[in-house]
Coordinates of C-alpha atoms and ligand atoms in Angstrom, one line a residue:
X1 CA 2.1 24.9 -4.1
X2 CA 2.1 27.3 -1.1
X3 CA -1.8 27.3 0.1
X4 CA -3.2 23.9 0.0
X5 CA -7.3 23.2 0.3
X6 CA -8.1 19.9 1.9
X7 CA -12.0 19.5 1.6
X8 CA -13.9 17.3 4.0
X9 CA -10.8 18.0 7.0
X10 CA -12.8 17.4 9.6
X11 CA -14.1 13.9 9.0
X12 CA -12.5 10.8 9.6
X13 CA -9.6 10.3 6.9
X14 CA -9.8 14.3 6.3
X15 CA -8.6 14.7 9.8
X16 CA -5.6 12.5 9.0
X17 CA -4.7 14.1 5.9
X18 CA -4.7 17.9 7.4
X19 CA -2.5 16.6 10.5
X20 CA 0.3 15.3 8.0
X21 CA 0.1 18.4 6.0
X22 CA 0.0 20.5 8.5
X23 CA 3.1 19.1 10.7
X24 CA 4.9 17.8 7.2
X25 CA 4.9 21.2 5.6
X26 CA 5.3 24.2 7.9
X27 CA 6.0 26.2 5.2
X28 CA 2.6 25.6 2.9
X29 CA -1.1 27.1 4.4
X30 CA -3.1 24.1 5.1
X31 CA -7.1 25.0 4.3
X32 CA -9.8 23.0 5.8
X33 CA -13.1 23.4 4.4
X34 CA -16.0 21.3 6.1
X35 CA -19.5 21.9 6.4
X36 CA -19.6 19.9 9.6
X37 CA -22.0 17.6 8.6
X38 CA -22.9 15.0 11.6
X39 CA -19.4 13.1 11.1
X40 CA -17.4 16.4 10.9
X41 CA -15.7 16.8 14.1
X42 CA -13.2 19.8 14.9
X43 CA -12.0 17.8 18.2
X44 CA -10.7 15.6 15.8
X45 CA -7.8 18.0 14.6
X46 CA -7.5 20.0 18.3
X47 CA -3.6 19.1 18.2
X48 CA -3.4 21.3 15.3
X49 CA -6.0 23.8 15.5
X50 CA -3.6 26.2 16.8
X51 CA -0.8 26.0 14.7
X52 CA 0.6 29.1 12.5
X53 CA -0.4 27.8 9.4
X54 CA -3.8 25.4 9.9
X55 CA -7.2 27.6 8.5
X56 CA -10.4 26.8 8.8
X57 CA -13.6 27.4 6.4
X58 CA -16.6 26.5 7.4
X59 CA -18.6 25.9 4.1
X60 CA -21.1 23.3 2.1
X61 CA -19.4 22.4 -1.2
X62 CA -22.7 22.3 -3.1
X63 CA -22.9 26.0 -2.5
X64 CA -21.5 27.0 -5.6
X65 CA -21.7 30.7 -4.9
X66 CA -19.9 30.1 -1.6
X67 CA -17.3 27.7 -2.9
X68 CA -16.2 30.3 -6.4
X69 CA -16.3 33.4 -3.8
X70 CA -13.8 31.6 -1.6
X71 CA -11.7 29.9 -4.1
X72 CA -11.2 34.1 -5.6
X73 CA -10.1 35.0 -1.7
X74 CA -8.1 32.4 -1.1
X75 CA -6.5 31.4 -4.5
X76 CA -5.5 28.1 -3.6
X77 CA -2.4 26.4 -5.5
X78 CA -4.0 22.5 -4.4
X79 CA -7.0 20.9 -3.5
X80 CA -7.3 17.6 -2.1
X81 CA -10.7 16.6 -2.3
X82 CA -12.5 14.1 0.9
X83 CA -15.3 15.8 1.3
X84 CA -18.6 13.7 0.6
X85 CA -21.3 11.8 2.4
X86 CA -19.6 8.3 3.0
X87 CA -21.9 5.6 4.8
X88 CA -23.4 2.9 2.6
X89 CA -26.3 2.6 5.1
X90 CA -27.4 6.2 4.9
X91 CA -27.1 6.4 1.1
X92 CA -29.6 3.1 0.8
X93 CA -32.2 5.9 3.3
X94 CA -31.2 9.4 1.3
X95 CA -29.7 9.0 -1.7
X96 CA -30.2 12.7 -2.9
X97 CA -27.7 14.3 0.4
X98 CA -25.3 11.9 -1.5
X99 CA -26.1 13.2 -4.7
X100 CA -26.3 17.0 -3.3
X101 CA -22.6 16.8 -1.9
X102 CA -20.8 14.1 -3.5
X103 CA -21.6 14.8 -7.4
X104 CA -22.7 18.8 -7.6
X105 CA -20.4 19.7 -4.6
X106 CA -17.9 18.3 -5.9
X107 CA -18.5 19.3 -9.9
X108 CA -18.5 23.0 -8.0
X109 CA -14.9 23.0 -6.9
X110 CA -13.8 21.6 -10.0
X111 CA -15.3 24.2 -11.4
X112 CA -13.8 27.0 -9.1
X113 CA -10.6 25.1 -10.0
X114 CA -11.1 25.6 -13.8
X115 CA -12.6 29.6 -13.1
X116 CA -9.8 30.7 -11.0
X117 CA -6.9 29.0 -12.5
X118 CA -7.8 30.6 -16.2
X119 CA -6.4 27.6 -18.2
X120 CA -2.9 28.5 -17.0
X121 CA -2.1 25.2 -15.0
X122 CA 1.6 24.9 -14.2
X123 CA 2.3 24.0 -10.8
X124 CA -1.0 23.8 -9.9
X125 CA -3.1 20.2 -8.5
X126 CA -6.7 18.8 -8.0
X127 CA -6.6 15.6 -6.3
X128 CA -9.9 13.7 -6.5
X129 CA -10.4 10.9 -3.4
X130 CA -12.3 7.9 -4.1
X131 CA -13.3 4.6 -3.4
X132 CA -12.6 1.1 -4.3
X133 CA -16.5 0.4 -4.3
X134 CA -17.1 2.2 -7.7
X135 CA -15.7 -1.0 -9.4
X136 CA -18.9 -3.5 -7.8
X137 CA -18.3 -6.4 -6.4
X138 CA -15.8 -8.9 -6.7
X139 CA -16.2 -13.1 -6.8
X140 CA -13.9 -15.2 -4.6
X141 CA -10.8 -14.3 -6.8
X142 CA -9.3 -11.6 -8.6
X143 CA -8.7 -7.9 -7.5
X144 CA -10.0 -4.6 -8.7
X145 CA -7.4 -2.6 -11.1
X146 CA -7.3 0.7 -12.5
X147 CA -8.8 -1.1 -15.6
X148 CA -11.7 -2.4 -14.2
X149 CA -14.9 -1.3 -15.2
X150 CA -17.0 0.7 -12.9
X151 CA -20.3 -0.9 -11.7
X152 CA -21.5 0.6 -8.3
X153 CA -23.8 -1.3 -6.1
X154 CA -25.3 1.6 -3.8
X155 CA -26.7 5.3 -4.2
X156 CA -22.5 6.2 -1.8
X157 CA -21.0 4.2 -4.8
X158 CA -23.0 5.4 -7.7
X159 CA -22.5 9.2 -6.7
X160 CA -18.7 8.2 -5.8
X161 CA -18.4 7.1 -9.5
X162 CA -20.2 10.0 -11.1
X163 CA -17.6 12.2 -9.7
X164 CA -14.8 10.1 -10.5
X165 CA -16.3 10.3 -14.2
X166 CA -16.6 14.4 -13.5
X167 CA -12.8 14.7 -12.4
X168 CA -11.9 12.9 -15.1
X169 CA -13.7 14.7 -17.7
X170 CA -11.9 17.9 -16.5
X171 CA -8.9 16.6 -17.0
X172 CA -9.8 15.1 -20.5
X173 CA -12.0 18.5 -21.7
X174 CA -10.7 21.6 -20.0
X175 CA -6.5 20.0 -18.9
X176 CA -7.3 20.4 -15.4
X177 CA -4.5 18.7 -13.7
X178 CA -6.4 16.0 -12.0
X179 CA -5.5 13.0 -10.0
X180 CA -7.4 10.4 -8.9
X181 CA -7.3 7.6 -6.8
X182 CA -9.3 5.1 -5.3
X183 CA -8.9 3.3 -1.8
X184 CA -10.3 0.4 0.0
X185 CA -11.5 0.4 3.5
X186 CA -9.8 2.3 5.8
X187 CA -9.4 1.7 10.0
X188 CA -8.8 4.0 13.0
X189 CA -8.9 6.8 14.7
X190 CA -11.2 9.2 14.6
X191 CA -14.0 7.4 12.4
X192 CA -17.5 8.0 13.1
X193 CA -19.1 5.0 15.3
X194 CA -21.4 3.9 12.4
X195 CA -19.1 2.2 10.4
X196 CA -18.8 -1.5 11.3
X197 CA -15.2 -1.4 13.6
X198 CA -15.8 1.5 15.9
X199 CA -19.5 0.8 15.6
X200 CA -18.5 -2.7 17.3
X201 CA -15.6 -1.3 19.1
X202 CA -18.7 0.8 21.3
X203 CA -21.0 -2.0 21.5
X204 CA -18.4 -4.3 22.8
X205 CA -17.4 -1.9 25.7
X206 CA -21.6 -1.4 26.2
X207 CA -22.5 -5.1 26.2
X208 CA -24.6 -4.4 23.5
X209 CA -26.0 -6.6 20.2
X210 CA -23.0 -6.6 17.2
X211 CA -25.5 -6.8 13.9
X212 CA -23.9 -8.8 11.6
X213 CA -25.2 -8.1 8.0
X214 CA -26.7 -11.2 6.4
X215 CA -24.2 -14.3 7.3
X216 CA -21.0 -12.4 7.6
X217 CA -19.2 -13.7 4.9
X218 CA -18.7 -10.7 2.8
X219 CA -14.8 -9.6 2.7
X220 CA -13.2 -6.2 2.7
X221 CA -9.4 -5.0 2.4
X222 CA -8.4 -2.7 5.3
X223 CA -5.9 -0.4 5.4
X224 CA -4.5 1.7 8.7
X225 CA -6.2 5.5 8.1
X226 CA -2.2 6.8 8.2
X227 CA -1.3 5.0 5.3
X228 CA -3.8 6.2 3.1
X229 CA -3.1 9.9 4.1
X230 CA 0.9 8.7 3.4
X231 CA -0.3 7.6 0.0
X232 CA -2.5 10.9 -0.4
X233 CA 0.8 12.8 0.2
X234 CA 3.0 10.7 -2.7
X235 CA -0.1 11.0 -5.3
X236 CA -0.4 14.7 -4.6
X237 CA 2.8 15.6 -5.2
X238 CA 4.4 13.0 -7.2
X239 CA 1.2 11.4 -9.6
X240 CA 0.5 11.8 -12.7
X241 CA -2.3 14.5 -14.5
X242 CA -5.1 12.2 -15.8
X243 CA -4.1 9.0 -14.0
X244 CA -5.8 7.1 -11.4
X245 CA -4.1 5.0 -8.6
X246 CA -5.4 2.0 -6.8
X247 CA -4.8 2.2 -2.9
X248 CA -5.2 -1.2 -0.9
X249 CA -3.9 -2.7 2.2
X250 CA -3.3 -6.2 0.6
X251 CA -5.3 -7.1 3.6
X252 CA -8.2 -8.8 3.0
X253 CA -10.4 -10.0 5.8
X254 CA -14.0 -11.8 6.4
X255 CA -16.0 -9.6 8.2
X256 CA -17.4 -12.5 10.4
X257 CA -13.2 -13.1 11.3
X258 CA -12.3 -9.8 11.6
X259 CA -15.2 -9.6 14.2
X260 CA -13.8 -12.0 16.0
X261 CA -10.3 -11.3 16.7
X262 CA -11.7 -7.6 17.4
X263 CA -13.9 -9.8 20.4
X264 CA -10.6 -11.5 21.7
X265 CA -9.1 -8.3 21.4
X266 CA -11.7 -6.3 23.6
X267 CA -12.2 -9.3 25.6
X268 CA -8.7 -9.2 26.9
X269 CA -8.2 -5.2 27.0
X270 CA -11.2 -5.2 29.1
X271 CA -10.6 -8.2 31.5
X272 CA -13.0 -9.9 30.4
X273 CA -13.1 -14.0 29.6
X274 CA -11.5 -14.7 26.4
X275 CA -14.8 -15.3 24.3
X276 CA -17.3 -13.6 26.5
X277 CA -18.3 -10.8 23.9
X278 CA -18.9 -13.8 21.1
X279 CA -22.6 -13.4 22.7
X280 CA -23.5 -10.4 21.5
X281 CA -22.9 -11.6 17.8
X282 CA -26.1 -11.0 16.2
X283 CA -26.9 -12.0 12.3
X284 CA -29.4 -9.3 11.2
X285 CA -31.4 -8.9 7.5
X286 CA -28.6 -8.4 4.7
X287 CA -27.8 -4.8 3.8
X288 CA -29.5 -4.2 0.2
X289 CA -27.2 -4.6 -3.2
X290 CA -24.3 -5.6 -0.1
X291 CA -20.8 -6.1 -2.1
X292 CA -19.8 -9.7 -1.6
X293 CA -16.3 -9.0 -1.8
X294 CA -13.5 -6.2 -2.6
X295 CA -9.7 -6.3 -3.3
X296 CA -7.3 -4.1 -4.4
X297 CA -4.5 -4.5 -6.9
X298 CA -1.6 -1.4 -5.9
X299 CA 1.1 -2.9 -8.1
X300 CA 0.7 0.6 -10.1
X301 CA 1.1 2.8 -7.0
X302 CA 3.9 0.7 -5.5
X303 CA 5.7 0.1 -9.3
X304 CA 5.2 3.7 -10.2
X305 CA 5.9 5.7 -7.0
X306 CA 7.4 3.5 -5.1
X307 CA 4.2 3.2 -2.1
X308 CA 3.1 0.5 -0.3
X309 CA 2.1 0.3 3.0
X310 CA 3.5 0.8 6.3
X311 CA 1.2 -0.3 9.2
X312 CA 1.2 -4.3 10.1
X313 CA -2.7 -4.7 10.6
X314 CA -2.5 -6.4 13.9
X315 CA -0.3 -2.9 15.3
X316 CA -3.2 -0.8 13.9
X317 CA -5.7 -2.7 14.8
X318 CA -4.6 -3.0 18.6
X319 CA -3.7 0.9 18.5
X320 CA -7.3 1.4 17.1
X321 CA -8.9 -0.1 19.7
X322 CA -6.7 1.4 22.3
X323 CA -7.5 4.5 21.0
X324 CA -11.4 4.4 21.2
X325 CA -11.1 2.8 24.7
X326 CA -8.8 5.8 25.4
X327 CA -11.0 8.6 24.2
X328 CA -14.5 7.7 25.3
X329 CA -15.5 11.5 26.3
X330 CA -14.9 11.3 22.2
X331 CA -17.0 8.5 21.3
X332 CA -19.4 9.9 23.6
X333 CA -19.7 13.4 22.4
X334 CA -20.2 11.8 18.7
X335 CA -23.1 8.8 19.9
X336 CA -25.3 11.2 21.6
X337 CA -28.3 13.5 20.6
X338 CA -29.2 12.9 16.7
X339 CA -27.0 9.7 16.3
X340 CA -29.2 7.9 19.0
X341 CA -32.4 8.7 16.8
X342 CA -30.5 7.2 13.3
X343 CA -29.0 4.2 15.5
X344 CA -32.6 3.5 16.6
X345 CA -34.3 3.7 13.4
X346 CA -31.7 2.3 11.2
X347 CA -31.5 -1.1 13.6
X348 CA -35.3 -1.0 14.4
X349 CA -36.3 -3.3 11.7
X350 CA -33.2 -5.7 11.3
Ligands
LIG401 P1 -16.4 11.0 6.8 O1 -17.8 10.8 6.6 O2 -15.8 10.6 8.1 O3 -16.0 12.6 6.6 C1 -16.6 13.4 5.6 C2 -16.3 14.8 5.9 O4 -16.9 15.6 4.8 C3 -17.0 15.3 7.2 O5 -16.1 16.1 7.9 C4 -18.2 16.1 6.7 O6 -18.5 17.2 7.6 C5 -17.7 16.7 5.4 N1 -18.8 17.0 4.5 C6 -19.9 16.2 4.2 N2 -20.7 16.9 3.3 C7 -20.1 18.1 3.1 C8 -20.5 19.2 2.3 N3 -21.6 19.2 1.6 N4 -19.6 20.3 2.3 C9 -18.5 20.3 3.0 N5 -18.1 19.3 3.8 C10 -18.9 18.2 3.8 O7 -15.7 10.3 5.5 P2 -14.3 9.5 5.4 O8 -14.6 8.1 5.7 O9 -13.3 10.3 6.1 O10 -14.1 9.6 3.8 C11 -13.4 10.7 3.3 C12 -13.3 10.5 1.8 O11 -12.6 9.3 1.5 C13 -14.7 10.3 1.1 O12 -14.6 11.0 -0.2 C14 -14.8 8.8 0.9 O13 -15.6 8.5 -0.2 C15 -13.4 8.4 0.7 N6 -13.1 7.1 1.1 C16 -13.4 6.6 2.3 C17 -13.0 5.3 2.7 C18 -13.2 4.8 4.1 O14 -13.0 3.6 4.4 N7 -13.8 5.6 5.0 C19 -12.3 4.5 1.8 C20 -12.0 5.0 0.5 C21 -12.4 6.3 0.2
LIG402 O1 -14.3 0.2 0.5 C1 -14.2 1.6 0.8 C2 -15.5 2.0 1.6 O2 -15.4 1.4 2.9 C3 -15.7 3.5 1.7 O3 -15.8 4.1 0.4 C4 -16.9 3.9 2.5 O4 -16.9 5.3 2.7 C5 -16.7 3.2 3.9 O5 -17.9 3.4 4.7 C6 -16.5 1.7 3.7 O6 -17.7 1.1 3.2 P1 -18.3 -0.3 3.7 O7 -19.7 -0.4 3.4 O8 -17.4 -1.5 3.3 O9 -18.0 -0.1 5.3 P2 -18.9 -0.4 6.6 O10 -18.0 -0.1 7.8 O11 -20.2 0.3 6.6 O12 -19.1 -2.0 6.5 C7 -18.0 -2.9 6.4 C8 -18.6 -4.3 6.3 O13 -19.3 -4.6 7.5 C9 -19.7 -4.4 5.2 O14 -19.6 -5.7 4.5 C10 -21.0 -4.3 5.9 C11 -20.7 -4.9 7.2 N1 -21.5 -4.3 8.4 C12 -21.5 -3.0 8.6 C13 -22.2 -2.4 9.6 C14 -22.2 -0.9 9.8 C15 -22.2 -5.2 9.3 O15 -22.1 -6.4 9.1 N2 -22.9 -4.6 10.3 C16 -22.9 -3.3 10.5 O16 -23.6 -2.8 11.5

């Protein structure tokens, strides 16, 4: 595969993903297409912008004029698929931007796939990412497998699902050579400050409230943003057409916990008493349909291809949070203007 699409490039994992292609694979064109939505950031990939063989295309993926007349320019071999509206939160507000991008934008570049490819599919790839949340929510026991039926909780995972179900279907009607896989929470660099580490990470350094959803007692699996786009890398070139893969971090965490070690860790990175921040902890209404608990099973990944991950969660936790302290002209540049207004109102009534 020499010219290599990577949709959604400028968001949070996205941004990950082009960086390892682009540095990993001098010899392949790297193609980000974005839309810049309000978490698409270029100054996320500015270490790469410049290099020989990094492109950018600025387009919306539910433009299915737009996305057929590029995929005829640019004839791409690949596609790895991010693109998509991706906070829970929002989704529960606007479920039809979710709907827009994540099901139709993303049935429009399978279907510039099928078009431009003509059937003949040797050497070619479309590489579908999803989430662990299509498969609900689990009790205190068990883990989600590649088996496990799909039962989405919230407008994000309902339209994550749908496509998964449209990915699928092209590989089962038309032989598209589709891959799928589906990850669980990932931590780092780069994400947008809405999602509930960064979020805190800024309201820690602000002395400002830290809203817990309902009690705190809901658990997610978290995995370092580098591993998944490692694990993107093996599944693209190495998994299967019509198989899906799990990706986890066999690291499951509380959230009320996981806020806490974050607070000893600010705490001491910013001088302050050990336990100061445990004030701002706040317990604010429940988030609707909120998923009580996910886990991931990746024996099939790790079995089959031989991944597992790499990253010790206390190393990329601590480098995550020296990276947001690091970069606050970026945190800034991403919290002001039309993020202030959705902070406001989506807090307001809690
Ligand atoms: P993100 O919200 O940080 O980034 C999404 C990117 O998609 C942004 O750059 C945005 O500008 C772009 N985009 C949105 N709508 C678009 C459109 N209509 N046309 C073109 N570009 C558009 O998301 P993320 O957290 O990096 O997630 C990336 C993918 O990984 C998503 O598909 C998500 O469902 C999946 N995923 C995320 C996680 C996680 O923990 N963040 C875990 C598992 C899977
Ligand atoms: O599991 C994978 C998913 O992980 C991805 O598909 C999503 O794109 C990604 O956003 C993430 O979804 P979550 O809903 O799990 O992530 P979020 O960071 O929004 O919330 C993590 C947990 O923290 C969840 O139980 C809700 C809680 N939370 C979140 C926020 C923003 C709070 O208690 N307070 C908050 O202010």
């Amino acid at each position: 595969m020499k010219k290599i699409l990577i949709t959604g490039g400028a968001g949070f994992i996205g941004s990950h993903v082009v960086r390892l292609f682009v540095n990993k694979y001098p010899e392949k064109d790297i193609y980000n297409l974005d839309k810049l939505t309000y978490c698409g950031n270029l100054e996320n990939l500015s270490d790469v912008e410049r290099a020989h063989n990094y492109h950018f295309l600025k387009a919306d993926i539910a433009d299915a004029t737009h996305i057929l007349s590029l995929f005829e320019e640019y004839r791409f071999d690949g596609v790895i698929h991010l693109a998509a509206e991706s906070h829970v939160d929002r989704s529960i507000v606007n479920p039809m931007e979710f709907i827009r991008t994540n099901i139709i934008g993303t049935v429009n570049l399978l279907s510039a796939a099928r078009h431009i490819w003509q059937d003949d599919f040797s050497g070619k790839r479309f590489y579908h990412i999803s989430t662990d949340e299509v498969y609900g929510s689990l009790g205190e026991v068990g883990a989600f497998s590649e088996s496990t039926p799909y039962a989405p909780h919230s407008p994000y995972s309902a339209s994550k699902a749908s496509s998964d179900h449209f990915a699928r279907v092209f590989h089962d009607t038309y032989h598209l050579p589709v891959v799928i896989s589906n990850c669980s929470n990932n931590y780092g660099p780069n994400q947008f400050p809405e999602k509930l580490i960064p979020l805190f990470i800024n309201n820690i350094k602000h002395n400002k409230p830290l809203p817990v959803y309902g009690q705190g007692v809901n658990v997610r699996d978290w995995l370092y943003v580098e591993d998944h786009a490692d694990a993107i890398d093996t599944i693209f070139h190495r998994g299967k057409n019509g198989d899906t893969y799990n990706i986890g971090g066999n690291n499951e965490w509380k959230n009320i916990d996981l806020i806490h070690q974050l607070i000893r860790i600010m705490d001491r990175k910013l001088g302050r008493e050990d336990g100061q921040s445990l004030k701002l902890v706040t317990f604010v209404t429940d988030r609707a349909g909120h998923d009580l608990r996910y886990a991931i099973d990746a024996s099939k990944l790790r079995d089959e291809l031989g991944w597992s991950p790499k990253i010790k969660f206390i190393e990329g936790f601590e480098k995550t949070v020296d990276w947001y302290l690091q970069n606050g002209a970026w945190l800034e540049h991403v919290t002001s203007g039309a993020y202030q207004e959705y902070y406001t109102k989506m807090y307001a009534n809690r």
